[in-house]
Structure formats: C-alpha cells, structure tokens
Tab-separated table of C-alpha atoms in Angstrom:
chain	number	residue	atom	x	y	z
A	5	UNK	CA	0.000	0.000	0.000
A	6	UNK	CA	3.038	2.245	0.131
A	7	UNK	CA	3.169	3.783	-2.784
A	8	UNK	CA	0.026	4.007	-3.785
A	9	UNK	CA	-0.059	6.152	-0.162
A	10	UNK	CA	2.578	8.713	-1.198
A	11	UNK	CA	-0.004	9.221	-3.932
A	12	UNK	CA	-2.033	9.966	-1.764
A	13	UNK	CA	-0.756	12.552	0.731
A	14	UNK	CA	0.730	14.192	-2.202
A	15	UNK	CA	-2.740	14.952	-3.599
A	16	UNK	CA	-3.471	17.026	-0.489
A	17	UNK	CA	-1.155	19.523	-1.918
A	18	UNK	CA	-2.502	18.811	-4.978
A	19	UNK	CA	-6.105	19.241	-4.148
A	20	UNK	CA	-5.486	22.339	-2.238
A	21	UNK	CA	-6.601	21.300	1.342
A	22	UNK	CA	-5.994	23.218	4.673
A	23	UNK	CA	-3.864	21.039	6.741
A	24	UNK	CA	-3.074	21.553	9.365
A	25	UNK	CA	-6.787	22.841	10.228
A	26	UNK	CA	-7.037	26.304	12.298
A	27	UNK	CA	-7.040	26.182	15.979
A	28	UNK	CA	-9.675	28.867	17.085
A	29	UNK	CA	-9.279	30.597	20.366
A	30	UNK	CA	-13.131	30.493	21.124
A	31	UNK	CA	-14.089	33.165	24.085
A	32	UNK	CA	-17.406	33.471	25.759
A	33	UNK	CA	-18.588	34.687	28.743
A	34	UNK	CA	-19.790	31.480	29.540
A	35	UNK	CA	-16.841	29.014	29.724
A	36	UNK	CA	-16.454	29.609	33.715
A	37	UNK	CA	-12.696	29.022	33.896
A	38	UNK	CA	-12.502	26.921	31.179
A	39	UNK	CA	-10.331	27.161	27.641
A	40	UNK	CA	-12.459	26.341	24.671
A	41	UNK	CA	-10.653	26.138	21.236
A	42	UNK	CA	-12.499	25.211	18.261
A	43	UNK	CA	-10.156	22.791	15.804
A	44	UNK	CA	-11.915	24.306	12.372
A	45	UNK	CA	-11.600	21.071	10.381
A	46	UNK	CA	-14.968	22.802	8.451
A	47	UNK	CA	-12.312	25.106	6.490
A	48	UNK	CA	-10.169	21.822	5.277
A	49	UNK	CA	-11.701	22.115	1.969
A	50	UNK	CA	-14.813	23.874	0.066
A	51	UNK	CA	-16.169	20.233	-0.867
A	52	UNK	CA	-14.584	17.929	1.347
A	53	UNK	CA	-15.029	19.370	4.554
A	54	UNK	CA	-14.351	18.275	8.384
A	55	UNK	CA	-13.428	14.466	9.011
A	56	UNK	CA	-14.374	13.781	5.470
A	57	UNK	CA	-10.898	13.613	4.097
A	58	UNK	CA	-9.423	12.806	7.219
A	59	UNK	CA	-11.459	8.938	6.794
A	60	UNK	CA	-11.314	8.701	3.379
A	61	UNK	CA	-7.617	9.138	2.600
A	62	UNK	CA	-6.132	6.073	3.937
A	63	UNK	CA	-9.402	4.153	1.928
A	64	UNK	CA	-8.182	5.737	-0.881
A	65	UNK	CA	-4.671	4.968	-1.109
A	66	UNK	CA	-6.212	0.563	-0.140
A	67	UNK	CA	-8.425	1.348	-3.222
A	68	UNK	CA	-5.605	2.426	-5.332
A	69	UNK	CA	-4.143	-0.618	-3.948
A	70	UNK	CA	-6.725	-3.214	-4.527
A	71	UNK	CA	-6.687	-1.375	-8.607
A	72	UNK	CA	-10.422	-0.442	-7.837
A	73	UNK	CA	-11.681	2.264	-10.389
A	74	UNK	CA	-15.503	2.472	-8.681
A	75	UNK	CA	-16.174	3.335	-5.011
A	76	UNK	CA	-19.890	2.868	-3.713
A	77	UNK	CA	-21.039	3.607	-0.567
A	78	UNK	CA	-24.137	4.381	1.579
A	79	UNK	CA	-25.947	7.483	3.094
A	80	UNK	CA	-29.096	9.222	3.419
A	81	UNK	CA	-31.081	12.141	1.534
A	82	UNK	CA	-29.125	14.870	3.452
A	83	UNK	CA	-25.725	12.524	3.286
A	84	UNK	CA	-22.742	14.789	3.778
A	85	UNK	CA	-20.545	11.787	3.540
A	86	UNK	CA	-22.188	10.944	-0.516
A	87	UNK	CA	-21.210	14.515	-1.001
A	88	UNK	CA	-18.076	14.414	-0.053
A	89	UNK	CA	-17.587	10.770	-1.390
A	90	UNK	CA	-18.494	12.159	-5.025
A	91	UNK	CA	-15.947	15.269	-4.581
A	92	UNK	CA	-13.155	13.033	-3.574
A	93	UNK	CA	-14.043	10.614	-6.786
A	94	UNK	CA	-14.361	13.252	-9.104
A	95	UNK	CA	-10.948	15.022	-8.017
A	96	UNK	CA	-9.145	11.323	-7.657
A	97	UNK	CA	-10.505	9.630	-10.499
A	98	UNK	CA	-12.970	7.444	-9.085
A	99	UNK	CA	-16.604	6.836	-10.037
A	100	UNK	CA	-19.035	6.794	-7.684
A	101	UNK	CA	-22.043	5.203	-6.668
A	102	UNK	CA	-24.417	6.533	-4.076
A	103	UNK	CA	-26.890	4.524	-2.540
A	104	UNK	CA	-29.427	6.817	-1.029
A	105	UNK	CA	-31.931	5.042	1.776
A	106	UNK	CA	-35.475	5.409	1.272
A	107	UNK	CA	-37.543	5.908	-2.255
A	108	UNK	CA	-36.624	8.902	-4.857
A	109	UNK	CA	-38.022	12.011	-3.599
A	110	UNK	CA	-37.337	15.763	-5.136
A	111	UNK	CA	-33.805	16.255	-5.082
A	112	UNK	CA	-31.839	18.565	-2.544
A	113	UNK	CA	-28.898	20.129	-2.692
A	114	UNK	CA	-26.834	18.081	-1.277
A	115	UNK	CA	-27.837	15.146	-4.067
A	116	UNK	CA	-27.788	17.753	-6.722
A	117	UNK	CA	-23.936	18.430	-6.273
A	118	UNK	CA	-22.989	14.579	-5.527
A	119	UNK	CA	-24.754	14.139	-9.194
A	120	UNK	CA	-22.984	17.168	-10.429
A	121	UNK	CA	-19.735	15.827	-9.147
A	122	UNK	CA	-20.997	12.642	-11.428
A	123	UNK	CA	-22.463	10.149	-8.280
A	124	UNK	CA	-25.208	7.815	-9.960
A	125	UNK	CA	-27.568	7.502	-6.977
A	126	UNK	CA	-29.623	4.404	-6.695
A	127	UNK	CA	-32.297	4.332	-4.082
A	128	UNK	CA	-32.961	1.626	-1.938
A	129	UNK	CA	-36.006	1.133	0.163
A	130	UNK	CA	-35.500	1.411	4.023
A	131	UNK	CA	-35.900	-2.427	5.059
A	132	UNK	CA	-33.431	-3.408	2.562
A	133	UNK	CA	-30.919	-0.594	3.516
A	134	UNK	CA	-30.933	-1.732	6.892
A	135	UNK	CA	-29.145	-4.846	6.179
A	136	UNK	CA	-26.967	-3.405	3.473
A	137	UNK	CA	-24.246	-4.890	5.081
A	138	UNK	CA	-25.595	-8.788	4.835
A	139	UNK	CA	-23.852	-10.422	1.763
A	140	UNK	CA	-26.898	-11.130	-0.031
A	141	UNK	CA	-27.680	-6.675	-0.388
A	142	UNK	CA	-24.182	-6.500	-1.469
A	143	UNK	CA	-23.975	-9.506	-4.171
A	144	UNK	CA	-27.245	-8.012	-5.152
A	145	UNK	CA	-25.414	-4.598	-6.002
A	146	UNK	CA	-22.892	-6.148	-7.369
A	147	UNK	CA	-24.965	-8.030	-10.351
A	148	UNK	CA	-27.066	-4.223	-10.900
A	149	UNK	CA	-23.118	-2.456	-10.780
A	150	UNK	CA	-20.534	-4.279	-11.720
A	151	UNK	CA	-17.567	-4.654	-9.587
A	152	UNK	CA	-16.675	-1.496	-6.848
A	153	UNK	CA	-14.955	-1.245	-3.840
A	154	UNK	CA	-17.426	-0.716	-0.838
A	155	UNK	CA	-16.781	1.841	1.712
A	156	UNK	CA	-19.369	1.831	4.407
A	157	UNK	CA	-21.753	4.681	5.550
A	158	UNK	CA	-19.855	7.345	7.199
A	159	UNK	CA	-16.710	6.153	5.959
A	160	UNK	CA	-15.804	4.863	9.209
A	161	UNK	CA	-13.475	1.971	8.715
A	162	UNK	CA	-9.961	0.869	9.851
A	163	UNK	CA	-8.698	3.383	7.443
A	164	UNK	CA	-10.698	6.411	9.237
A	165	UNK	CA	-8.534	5.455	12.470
A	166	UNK	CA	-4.714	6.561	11.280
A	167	UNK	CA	-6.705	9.610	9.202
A	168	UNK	CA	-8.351	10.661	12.128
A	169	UNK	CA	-5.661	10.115	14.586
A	170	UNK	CA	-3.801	12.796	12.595
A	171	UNK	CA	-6.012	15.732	13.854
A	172	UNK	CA	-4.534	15.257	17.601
A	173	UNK	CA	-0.537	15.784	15.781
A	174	UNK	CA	-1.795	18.948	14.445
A	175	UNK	CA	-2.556	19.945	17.367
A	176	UNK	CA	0.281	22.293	19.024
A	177	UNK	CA	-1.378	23.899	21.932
A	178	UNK	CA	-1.761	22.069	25.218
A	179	UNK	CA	-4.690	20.203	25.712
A	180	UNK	CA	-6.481	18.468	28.637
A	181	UNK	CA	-9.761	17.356	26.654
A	182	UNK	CA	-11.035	16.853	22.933
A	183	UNK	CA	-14.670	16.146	22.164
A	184	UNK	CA	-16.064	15.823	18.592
A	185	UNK	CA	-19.846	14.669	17.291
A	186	UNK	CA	-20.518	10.819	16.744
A	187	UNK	CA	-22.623	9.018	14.204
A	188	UNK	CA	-20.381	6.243	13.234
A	189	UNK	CA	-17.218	6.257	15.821
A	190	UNK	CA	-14.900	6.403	13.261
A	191	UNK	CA	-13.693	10.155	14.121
A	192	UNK	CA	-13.810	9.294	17.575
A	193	UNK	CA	-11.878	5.800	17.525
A	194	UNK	CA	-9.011	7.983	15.802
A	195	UNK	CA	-8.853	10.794	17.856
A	196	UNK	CA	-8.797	8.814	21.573
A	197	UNK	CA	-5.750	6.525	19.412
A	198	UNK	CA	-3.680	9.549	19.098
A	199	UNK	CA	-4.096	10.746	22.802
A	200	UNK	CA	-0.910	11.167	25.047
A	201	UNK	CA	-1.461	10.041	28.590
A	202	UNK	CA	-3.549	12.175	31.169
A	203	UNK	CA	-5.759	13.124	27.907
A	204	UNK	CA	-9.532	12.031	27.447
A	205	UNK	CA	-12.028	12.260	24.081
A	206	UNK	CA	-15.391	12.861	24.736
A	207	UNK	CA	-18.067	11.730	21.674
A	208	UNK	CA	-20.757	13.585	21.952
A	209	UNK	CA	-23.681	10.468	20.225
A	210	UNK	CA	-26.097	13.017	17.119
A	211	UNK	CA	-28.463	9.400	17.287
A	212	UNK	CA	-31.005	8.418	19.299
A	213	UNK	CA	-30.748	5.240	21.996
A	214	UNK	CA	-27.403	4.328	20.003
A	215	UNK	CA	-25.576	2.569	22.682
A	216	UNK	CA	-23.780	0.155	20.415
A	217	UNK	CA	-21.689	3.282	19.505
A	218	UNK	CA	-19.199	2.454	22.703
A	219	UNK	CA	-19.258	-1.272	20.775
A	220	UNK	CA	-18.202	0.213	17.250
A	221	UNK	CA	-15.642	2.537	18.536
A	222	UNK	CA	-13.953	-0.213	20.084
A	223	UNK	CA	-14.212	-2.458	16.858
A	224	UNK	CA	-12.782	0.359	14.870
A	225	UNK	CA	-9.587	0.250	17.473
A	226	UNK	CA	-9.050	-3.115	17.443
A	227	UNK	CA	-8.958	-3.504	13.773
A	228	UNK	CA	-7.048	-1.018	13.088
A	229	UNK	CA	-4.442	-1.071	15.980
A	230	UNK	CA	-5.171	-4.192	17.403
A	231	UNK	CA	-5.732	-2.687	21.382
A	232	UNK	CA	-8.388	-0.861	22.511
A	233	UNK	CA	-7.547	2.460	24.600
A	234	UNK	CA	-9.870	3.593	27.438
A	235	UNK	CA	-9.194	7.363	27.612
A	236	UNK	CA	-12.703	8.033	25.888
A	237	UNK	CA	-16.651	7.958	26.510
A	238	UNK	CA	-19.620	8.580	24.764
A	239	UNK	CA	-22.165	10.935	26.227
A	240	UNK	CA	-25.361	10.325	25.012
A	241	UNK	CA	-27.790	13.142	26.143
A	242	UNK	CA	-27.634	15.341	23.699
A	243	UNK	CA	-29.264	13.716	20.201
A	244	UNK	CA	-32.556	16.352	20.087
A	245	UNK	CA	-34.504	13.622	19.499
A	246	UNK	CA	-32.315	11.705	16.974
A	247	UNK	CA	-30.339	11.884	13.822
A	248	UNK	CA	-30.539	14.968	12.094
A	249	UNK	CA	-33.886	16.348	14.263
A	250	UNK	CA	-34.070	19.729	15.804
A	251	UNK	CA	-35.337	20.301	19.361
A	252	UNK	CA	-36.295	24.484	20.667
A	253	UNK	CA	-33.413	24.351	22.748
A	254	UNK	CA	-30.897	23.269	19.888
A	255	UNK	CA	-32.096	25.723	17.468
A	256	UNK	CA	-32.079	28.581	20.108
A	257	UNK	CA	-28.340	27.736	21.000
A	258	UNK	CA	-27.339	27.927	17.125
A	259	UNK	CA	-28.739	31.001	17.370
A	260	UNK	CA	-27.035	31.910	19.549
A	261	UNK	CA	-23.963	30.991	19.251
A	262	UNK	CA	-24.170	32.549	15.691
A	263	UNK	CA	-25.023	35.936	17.173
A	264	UNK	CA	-21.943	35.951	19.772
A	265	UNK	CA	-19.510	34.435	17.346
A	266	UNK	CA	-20.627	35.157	14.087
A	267	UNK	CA	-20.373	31.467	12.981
A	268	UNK	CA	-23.443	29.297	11.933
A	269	UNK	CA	-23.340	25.348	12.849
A	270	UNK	CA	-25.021	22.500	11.355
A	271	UNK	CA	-27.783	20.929	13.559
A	272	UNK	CA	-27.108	17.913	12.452
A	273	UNK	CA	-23.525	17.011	13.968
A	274	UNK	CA	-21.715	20.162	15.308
A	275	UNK	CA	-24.703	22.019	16.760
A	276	UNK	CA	-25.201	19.144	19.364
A	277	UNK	CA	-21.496	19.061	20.093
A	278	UNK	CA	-21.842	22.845	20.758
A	279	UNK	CA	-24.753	22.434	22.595
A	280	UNK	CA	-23.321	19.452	24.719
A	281	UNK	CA	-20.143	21.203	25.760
A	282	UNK	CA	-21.414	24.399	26.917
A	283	UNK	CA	-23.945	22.286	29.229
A	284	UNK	CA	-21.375	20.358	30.570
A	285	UNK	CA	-19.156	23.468	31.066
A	286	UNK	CA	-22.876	24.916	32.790
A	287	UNK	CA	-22.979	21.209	34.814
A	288	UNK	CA	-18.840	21.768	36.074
A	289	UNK	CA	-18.240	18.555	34.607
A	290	UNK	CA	-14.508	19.979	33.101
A	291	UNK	CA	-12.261	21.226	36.423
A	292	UNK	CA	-11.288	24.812	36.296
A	293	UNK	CA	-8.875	25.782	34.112
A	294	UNK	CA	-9.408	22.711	31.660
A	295	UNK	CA	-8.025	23.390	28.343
A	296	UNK	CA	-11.184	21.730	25.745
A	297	UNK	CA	-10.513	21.410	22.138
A	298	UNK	CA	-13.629	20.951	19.921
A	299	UNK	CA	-13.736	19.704	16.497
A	300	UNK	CA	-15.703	21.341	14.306
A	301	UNK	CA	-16.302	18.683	11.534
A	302	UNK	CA	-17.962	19.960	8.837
A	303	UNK	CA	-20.479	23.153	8.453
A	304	UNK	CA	-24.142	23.422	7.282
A	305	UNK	CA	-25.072	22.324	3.602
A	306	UNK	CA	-25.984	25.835	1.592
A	307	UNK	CA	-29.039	26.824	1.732
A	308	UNK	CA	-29.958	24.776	5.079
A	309	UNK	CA	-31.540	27.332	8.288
C-alpha cells in the first residue's frame, strides 16, 4: 500500500486542502474558567469538509491498492458523507455510486452536487438498507453495478482510524480534553488513538438510543491497531430527538452561538457538540482551568436554516 499512499498525501497539496486545520481561540462569557478552542476542520476544503478527508484518505490509497476504479457507498437524503464521497471521486478519479436510503423524492442540494460531481444515486427502500451490510444486499449490487470497492456509511473503517488520529498531531497547543460529534465512531476511535497520557475524548452520540456506539468505537480500534484504549466515553444526552432532528433548545443555542460568534453550525452534527459542551461546562463537569478542544467537523449544507 506504500506507494500508492505517497499518492495519496501528495494529492493534499494537490487538491489544495488546509492542513493543518485552524485552531480557534473560542471566548465566551460562559466558559467559567474553562479554555475552549475550536479545531476548524470545516475550512479543510470547500467540498470535502471536516473528518471527510481525514477517513477517506487512507481508503483511498487501499483502493488504489486493490486497482479499484468504482467506489460505492451508503448514506441518506441529506448525506454529507455521498457529497463528499463524489468530490473526492471526481478530483481522484474514481466513479461513484451513491446509494441513497429510502424511495426517490425531489432532489436537494446536497444530491444535486454529488450528481454534479458525477455520483449515480440508486435508491434503496429502508428495510433493505438496513441490512446493506448482509452479503446477499451487497452480491445483489454487485450483479445491478458491476464490480466497486465498498466503503461503508460514514466512511468509518480501519482506514478512518490513522486519518483521524492525525487531527490530535496537528494539534500544538496544550490540551487536557477533545470532544467531537458521533454518528459512526470512526472520528472518535481515531482521535482517543492519538491521545498522550492524562488526555480524554469525549463523543458527543447526534443518534437516538445508540448505545452500540461504545461497541463500534472499540471495533474500529481493534482492527485497526489491534488494542483498545480507554481514555474516551460517549455521552449520550444530547441527540434532540435523533439523527438529524431539531429540538427548541438546539435551534435557540445555534442562534445563539451565531449571534456571539458570528459562525453558523449545522444541527445535524456540530450544533449538538456545541450544545453538549457548553452544558457540561454549565454542569462543572470539566475542572477549572481545563483546556477543551472541539472539532468542528464539517459546516451546514448551503441553503440549510
């Protein structure tokens, strides 16, 4: 896989992306003695946004590998991972196949720009897409399709680990806590792997009564580095009623937080982070003087409120 990796992390300079990410100084009246910086992995790229690259380059360079010329993965109607999934094909030579759960409806914008970035989306209905994983879904697609390398919904695989783990190295200030949204663990399995002792992740869970996330992080580990680390957790308080919903108390925090800082977050992953750390900061669960690093992993689709 060695070469076709040098390929790989050359076409970050090639592709224009913002590594290291900005480290943002966040200050706010209502931290109460503690240090909040804001890791801006949003700003990585235009397309390819927060942890987006971060999990898919390592896939990439074990596609090159495996001489795959089709990637197809998974997501739903709002997917920021098919977005970004299409981008990354379209700039690295890939086609892409999208499979979108539930039936065709109008198209949004996200769908619009994975088609513009030349994704064919095939729809699949719910009860099939929840076992998209059995063999029988995927020999299915592979009869319709052709042959494709699969990379699973979210991208979260033992390739997302080492990308992921690559955000803490960036990371030059001191540090005593980093806490980023979960949906698949991927992010979060890479971050807590890159951790130097007396430092703690905290995932912050965007689904609803998703306790087999603690499960899947430690999968992701063990695959990829073959030990599991205990200097995370998951809290799971903070969903707003499940994937991508919106509670009152969410939308007046974005708000908010919008009006004192001037910078508008998705509701869908970094909004509940947001919203999470500042009640914990509220609830004293960080000491005083805790230095807190949150990553901002990816920003609202255009258009969205």
């Amino acid at each position: 896989m060695a070469p076709f990796l040098g390929k790989v992390l050359v076409r970050e300079l090639e592709l224009g992306l913002q590594l290291p990410s900005p480290l943002q100084d966040l200050h706010d009246d209502r931290l109460a003695g503690v240090r909040l910086f804001l890791k801006r992995d949003d700003l990585i790229h235009p397309e390819v946004t927060g942890n987006k690259w971060r999990k898919l380059k390592y896939l990439l360079a074990d596609a090159c590998a495996s001489r795959a010329s089709t990637l197809l993965t998974f997501g739903g109607a709002y997917s920021n991972h098919l977005r970004a999934t299409a981008a990354v094909g379209r700039m690295c030579g890939f086609t892409t196949i999208g499979v979108v759960r539930g039936e065709e409806e109008p198209h949004n914008a996200m769908l619009d720009a994975a088609m513009s970035d030349g994704m064919q989306l095939h729809y699949m209905d719910r009860a099939t897409y929840r076992r998209k994983a059995d063999p029988e879904v995927i020999d299915a697609l592979h009869r319709r399709f052709g042959d494709f390398y699969l990379v699973p919904e979210g991208g979260s695989t033992e390739f997302a680990v080492p990308g992921c783990r690559e955000l803490v190295d960036e990371i030059e200030q001191p540090f005593d806590v980093i806490a980023c949204p979960v949906g698949t663990g991927g992010t979060l399995a890479g971050i807590a792997a890159g951790l130097a002792p007396g430092q703690r992740a905290l995932g912050v869970s965007v689904l609803k009564g998703a306790a087999s996330l603690d499960d899947d992080v430690r999968s992701l580990q063990l695959d990829a580095t073959g030990r599991v680390v205990g200097n995370w957790s998951i809290e799971h308080r903070f969903h707003c009623g499940g994937f991508a919903r919106r509670s009152p108390e969410l939308d007046e925090f974005l708000g908010d937080f919008d009006r004192r800082h001037g910078l508008r977050l998705d509701h869908v992953y970094v909004g509940k982070l947001m919203l999470a750390v500042f009640a914990l900061i509220s609830e004293g669960a960080f000491a005083d003087g805790s230095r807190v690093v949150a990553v901002v992993t990816g920003r609202p689709p255009a258009g969205s409120g």
